[in-house]
mmCIF file with all atom_site columns, C-alpha atoms in Angstrom:
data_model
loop_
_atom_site.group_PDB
_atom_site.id
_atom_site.type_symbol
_atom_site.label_atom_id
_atom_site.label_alt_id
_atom_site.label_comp_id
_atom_site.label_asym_id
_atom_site.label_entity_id
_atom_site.label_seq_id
_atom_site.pdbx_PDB_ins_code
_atom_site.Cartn_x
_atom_site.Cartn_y
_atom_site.Cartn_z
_atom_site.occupancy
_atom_site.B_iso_or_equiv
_atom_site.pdbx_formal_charge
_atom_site.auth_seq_id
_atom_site.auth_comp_id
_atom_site.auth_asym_id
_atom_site.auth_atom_id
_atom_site.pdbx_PDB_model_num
ATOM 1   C CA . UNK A 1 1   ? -4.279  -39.557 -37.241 1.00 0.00 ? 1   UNK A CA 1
ATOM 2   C CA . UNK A 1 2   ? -5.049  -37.682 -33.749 1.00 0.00 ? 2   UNK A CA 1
ATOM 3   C CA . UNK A 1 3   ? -5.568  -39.556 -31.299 1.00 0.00 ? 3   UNK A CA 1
ATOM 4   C CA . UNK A 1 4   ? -5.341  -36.268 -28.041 1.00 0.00 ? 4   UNK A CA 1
ATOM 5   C CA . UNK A 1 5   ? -8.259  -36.281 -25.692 1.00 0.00 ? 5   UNK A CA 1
ATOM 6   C CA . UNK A 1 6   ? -10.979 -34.063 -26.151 1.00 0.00 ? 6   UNK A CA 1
ATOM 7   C CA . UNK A 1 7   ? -13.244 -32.491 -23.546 1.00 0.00 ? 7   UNK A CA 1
ATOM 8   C CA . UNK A 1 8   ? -16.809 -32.227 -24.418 1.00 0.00 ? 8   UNK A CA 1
ATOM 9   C CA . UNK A 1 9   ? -20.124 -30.575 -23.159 1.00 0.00 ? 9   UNK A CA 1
ATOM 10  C CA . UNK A 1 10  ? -23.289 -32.159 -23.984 1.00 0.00 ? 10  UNK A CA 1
ATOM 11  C CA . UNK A 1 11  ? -26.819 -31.485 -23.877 1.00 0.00 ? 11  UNK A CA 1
ATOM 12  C CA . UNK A 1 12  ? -29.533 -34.465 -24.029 1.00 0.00 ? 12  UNK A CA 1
ATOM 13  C CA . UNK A 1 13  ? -33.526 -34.243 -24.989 1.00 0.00 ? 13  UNK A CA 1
ATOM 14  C CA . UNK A 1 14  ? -35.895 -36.555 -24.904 1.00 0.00 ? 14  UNK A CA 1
ATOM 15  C CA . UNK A 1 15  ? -38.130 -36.429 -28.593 1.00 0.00 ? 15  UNK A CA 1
ATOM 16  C CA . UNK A 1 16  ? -40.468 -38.540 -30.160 1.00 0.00 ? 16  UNK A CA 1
ATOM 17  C CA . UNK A 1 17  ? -39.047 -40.163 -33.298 1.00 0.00 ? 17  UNK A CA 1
ATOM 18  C CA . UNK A 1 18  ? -41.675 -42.000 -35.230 1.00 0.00 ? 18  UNK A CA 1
ATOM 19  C CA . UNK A 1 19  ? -43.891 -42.990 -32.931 1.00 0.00 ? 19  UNK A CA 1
ATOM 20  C CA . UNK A 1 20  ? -41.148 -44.169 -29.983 1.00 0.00 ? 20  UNK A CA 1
ATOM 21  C CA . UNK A 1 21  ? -39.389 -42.205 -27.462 1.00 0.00 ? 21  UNK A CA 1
ATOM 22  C CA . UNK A 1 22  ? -35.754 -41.011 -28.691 1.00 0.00 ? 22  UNK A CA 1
ATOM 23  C CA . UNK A 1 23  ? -32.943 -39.038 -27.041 1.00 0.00 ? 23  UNK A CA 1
ATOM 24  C CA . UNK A 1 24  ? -31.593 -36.435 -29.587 1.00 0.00 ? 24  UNK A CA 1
ATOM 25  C CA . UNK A 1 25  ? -27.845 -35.437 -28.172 1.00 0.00 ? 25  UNK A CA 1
ATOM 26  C CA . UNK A 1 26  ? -26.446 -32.141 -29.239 1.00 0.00 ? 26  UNK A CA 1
ATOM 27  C CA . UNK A 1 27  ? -22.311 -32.194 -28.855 1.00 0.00 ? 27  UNK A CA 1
ATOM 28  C CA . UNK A 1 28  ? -20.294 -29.428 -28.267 1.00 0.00 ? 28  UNK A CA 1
ATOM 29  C CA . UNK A 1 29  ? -16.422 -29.223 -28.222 1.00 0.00 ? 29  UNK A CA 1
ATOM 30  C CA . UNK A 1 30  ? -15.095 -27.424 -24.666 1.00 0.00 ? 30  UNK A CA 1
ATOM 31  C CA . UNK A 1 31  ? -11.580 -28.247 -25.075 1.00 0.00 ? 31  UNK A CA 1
ATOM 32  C CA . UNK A 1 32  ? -10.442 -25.061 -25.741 1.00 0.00 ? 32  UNK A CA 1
ATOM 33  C CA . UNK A 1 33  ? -12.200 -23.224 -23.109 1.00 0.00 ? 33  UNK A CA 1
ATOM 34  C CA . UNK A 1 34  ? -11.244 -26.052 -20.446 1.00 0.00 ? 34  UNK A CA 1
ATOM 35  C CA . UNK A 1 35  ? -7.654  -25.409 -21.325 1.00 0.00 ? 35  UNK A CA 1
ATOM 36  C CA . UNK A 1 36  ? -8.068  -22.072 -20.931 1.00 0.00 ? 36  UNK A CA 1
ATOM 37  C CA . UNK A 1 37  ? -9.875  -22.594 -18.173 1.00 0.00 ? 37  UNK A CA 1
ATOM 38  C CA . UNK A 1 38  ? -7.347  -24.673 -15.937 1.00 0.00 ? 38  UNK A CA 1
ATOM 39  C CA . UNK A 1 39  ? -4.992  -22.229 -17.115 1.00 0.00 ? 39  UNK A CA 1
ATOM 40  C CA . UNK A 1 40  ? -6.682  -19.347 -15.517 1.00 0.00 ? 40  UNK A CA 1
ATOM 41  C CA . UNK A 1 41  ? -6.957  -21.435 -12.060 1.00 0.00 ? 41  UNK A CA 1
ATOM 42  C CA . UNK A 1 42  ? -3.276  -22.270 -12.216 1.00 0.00 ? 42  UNK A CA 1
ATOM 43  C CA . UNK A 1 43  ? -1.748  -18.570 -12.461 1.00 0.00 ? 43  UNK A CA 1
ATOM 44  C CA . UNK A 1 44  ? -4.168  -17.426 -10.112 1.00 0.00 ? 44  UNK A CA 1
ATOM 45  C CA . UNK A 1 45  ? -3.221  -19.925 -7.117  1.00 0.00 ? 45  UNK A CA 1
ATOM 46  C CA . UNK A 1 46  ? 0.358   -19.192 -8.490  1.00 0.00 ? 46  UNK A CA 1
ATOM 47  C CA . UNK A 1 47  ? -0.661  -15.485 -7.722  1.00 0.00 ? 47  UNK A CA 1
ATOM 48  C CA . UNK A 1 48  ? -2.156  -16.044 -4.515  1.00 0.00 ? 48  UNK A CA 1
ATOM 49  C CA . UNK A 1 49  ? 0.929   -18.311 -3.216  1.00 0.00 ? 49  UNK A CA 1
ATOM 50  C CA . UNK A 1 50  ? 2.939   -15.386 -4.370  1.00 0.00 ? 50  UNK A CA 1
ATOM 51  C CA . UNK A 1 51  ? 0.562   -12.776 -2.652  1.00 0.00 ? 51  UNK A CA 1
ATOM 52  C CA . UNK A 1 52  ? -0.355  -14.244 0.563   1.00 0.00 ? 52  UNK A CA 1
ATOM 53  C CA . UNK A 1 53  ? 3.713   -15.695 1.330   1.00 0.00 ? 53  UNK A CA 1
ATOM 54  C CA . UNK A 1 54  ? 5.529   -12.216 0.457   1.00 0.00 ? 54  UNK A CA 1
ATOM 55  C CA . UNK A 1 55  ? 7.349   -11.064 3.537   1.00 0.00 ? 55  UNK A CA 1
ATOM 56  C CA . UNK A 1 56  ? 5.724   -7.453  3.069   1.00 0.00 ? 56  UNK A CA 1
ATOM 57  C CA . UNK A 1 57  ? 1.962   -6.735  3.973   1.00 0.00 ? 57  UNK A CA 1
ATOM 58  C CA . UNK A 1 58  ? -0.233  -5.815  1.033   1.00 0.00 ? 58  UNK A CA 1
ATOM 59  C CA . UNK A 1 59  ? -2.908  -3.495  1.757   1.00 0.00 ? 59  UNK A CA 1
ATOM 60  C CA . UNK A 1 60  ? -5.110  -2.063  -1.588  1.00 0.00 ? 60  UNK A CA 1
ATOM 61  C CA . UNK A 1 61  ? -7.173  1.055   -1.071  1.00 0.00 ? 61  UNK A CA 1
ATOM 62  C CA . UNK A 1 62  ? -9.657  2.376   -3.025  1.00 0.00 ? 62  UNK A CA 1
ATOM 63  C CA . UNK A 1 63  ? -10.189 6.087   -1.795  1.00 0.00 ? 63  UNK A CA 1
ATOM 64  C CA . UNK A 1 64  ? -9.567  5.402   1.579   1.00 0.00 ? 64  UNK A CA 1
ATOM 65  C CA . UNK A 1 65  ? -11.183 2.202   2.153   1.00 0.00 ? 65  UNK A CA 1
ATOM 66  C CA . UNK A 1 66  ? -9.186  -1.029  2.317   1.00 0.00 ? 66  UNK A CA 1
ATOM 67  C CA . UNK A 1 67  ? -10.482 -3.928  0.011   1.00 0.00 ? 67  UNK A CA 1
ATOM 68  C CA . UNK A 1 68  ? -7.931  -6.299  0.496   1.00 0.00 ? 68  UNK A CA 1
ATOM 69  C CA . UNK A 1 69  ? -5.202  -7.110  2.603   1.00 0.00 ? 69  UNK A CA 1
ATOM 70  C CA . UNK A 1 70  ? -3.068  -10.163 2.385   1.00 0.00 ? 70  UNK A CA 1
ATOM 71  C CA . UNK A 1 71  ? -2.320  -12.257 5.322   1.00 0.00 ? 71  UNK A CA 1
ATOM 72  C CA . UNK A 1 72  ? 1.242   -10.453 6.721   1.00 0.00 ? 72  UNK A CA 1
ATOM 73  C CA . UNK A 1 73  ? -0.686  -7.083  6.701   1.00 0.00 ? 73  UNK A CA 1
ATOM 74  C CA . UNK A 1 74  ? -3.267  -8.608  8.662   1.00 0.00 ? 74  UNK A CA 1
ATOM 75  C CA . UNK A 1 75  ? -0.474  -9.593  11.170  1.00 0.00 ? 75  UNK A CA 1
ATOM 76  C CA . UNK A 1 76  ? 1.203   -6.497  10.912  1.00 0.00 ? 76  UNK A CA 1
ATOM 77  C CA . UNK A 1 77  ? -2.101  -4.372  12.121  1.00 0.00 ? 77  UNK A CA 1
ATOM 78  C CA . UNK A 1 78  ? -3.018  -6.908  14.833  1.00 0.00 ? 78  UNK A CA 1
ATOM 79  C CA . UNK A 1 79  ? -6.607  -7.937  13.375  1.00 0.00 ? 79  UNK A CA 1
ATOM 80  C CA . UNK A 1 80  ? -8.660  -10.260 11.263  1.00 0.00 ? 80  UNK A CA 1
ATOM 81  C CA . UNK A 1 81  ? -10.164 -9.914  8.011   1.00 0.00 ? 81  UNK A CA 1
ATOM 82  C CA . UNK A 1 82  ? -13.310 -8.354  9.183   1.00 0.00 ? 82  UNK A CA 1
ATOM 83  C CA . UNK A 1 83  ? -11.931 -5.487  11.253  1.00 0.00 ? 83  UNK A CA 1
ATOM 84  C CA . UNK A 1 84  ? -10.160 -4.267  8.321   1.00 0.00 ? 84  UNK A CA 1
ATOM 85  C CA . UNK A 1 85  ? -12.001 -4.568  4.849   1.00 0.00 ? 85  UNK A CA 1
ATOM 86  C CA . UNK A 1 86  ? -13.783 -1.806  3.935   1.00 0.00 ? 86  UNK A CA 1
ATOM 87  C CA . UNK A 1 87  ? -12.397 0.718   6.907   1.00 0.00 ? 87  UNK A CA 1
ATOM 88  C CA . UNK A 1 88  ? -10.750 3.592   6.405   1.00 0.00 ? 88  UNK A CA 1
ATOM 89  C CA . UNK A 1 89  ? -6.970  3.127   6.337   1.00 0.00 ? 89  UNK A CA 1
ATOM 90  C CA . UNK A 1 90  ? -6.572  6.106   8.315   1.00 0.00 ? 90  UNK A CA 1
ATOM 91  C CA . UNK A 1 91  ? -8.563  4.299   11.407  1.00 0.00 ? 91  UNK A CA 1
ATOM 92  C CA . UNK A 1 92  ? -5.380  2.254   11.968  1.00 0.00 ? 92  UNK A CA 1
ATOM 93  C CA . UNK A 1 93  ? -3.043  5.143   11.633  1.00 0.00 ? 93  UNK A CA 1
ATOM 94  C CA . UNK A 1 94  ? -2.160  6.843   14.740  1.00 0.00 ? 94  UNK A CA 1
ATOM 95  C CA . UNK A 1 95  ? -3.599  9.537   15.310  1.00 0.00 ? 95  UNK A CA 1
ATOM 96  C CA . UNK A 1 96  ? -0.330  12.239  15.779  1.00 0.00 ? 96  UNK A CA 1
ATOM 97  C CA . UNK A 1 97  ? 0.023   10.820  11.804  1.00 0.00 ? 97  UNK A CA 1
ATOM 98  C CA . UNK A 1 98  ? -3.013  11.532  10.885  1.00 0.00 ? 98  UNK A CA 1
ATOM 99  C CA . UNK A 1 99  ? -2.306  14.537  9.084   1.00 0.00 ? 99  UNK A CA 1
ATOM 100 C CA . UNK A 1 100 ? 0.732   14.196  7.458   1.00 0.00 ? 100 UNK A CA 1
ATOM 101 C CA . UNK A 1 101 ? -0.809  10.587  6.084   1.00 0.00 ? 101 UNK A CA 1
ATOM 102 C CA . UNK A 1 102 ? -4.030  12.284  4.629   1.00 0.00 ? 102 UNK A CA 1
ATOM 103 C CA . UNK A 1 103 ? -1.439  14.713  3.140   1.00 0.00 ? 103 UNK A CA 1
ATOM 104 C CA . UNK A 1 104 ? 0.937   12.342  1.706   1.00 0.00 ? 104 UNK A CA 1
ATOM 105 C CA . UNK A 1 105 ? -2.024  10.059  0.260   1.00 0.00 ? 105 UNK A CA 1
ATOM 106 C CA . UNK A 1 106 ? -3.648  13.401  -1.456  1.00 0.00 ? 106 UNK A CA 1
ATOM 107 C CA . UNK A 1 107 ? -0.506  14.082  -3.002  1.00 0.00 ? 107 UNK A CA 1
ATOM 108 C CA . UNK A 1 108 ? 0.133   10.959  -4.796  1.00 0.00 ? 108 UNK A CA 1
ATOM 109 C CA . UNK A 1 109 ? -3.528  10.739  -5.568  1.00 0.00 ? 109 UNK A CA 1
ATOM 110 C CA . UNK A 1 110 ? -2.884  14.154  -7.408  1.00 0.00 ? 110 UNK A CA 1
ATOM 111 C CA . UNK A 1 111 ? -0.100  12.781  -9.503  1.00 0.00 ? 111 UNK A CA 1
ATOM 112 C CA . UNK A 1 112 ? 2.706   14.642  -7.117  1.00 0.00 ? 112 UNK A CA 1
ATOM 113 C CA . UNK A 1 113 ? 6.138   12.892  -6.763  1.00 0.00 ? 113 UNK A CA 1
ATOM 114 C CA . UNK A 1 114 ? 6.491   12.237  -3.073  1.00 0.00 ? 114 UNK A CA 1
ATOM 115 C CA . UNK A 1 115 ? 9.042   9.711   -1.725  1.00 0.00 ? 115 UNK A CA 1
ATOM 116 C CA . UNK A 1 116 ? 9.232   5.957   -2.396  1.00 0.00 ? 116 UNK A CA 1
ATOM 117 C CA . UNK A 1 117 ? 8.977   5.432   1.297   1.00 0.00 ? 117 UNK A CA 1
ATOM 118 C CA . UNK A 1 118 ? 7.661   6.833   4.613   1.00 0.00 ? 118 UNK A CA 1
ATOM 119 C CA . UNK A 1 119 ? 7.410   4.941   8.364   1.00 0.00 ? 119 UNK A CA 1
ATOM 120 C CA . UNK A 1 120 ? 4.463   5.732   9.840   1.00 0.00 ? 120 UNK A CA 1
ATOM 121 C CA . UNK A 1 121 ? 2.947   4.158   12.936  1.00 0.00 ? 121 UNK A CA 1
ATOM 122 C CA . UNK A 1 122 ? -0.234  2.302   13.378  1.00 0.00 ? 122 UNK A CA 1
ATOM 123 C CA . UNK A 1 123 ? -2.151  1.941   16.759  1.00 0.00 ? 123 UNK A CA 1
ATOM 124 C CA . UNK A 1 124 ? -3.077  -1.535  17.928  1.00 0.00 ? 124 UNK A CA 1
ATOM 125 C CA . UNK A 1 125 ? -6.217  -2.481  19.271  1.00 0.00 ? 125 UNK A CA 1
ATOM 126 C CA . UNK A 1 126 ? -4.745  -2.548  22.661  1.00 0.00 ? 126 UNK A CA 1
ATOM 127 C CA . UNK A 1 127 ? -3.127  0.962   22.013  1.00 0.00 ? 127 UNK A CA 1
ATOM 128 C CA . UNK A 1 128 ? 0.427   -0.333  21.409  1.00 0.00 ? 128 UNK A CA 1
ATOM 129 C CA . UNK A 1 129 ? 2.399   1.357   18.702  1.00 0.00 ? 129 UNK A CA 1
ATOM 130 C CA . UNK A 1 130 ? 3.634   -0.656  15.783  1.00 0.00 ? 130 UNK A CA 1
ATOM 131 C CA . UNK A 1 131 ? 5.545   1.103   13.588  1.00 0.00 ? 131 UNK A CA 1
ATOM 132 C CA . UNK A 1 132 ? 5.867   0.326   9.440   1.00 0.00 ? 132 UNK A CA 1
ATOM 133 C CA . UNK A 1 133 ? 7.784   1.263   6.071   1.00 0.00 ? 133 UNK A CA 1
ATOM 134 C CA . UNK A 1 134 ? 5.089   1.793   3.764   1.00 0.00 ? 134 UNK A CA 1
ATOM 135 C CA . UNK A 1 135 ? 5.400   2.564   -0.120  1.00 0.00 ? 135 UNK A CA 1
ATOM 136 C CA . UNK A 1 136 ? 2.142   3.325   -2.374  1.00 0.00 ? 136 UNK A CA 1
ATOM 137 C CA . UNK A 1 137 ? 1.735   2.924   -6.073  1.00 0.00 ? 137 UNK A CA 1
ATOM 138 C CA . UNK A 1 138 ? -1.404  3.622   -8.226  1.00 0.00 ? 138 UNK A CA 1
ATOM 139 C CA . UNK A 1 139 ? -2.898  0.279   -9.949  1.00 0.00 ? 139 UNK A CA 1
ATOM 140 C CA . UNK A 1 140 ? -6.172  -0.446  -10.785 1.00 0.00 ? 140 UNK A CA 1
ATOM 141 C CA . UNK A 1 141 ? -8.627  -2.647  -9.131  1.00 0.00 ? 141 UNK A CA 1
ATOM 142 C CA . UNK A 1 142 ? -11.754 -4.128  -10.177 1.00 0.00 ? 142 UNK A CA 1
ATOM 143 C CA . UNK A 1 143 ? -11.687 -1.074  -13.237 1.00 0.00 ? 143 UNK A CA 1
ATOM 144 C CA . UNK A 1 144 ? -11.286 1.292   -10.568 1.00 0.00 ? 144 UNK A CA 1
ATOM 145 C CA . UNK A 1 145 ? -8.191  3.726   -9.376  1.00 0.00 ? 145 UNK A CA 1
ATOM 146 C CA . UNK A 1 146 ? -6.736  2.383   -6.433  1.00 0.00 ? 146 UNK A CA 1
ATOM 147 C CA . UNK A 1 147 ? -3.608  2.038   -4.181  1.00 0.00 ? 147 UNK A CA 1
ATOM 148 C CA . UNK A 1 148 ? -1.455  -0.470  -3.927  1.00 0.00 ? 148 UNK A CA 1
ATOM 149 C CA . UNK A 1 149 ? 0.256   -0.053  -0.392  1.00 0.00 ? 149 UNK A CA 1
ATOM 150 C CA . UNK A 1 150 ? 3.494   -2.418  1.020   1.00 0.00 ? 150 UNK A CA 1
ATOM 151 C CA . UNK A 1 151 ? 4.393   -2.546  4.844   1.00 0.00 ? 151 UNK A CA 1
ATOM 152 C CA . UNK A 1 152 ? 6.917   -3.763  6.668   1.00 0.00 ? 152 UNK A CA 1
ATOM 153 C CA . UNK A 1 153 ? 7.172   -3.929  10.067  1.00 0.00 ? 153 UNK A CA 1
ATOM 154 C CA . UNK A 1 154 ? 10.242  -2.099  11.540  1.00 0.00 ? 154 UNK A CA 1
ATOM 155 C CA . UNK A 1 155 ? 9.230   -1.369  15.176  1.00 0.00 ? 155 UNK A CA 1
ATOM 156 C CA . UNK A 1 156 ? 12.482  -3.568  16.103  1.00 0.00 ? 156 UNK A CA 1
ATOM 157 C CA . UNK A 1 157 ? 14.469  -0.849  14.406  1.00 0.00 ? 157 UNK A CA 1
ATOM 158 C CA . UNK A 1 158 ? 12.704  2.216   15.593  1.00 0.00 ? 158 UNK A CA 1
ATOM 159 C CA . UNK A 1 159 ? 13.042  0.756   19.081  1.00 0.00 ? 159 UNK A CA 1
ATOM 160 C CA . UNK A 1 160 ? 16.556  0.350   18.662  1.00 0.00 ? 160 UNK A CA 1
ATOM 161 C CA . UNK A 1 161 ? 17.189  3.939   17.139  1.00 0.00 ? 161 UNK A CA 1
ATOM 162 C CA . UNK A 1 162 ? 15.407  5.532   20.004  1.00 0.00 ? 162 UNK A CA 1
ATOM 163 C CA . UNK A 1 163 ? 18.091  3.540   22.797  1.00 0.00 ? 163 UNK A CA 1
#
């Protein structure tokens, strides 16, 4: 015979049952959905640990608008959460890039094969440069088109090129 646990769900309600006050229990089995369930919780804090410890910055974009950044692309750009959700991408990209970025993004947008990676530089709130390696790639997000975009920082290199 079985003898594996089972998770339940129940649902109690107090009736009258000839003349005295009864509780009528209804029983339902849950140990399916609890499995799947825990399941669900696991792989996504196995995707966040992934996510939020990659050495590259994660940025997603929906039009031009970021909706989520992971923690290195936050320290890449200099800011917090809340300076960067939901602004424009562009308002971090300095503005003598400005241009070619808006360019670039329209082009994959349309389909058009442009390069794996670019640099580009972003301007810090205190109007240092920081330069990055970004590459884009089309995903969807919440059953919309978006863009996935990866940085790395490689204003150490740039720096060294230009001595």
């Amino acid at each position: 015979s079985d003898f594996s646990s089972r998770w339940i769900s129940s649902h109690n309600v107090t009736v009258n049952w000839e003349g005295q006050p009864a509780t009528m229990a209804f029983f339902t089995d849950v140990t399916e959905h609890r499995a799947v369930t825990d399941a669900l919780q696991r792989s996504e804090a196995q995707y966040k640990a992934v996510v939020e410890n990659v050495g590259e910055g994660m940025v997603v974009l929906i039009d031009d608008k970021i909706v989520f950044a992971n923690d290195r692309a936050l320290a890449i750009a200099g800011r917090n959460r809340a300076e960067v959700l939901n602004f424009p991408f562009l308002s971090f990209v300095h503005p003598d890039d400005h241009q070619w970025a808006v360019a670039r993004f329209m082009r994959r947008l349309e389909g058009d094969d442009v390069p794996g990676r670019s640099e580009t530089r972003l301007l810090m709130k205190d109007g240092r440069v920081t330069w990055v390696e970004s590459s884009i790639t089309l995903v969807s997000w919440d059953s919309k088109r978006a863009s996935l975009m990866f940085l790395t920082d490689i204003t150490d290199r740039k720096l060294l090129e230009q001595k």
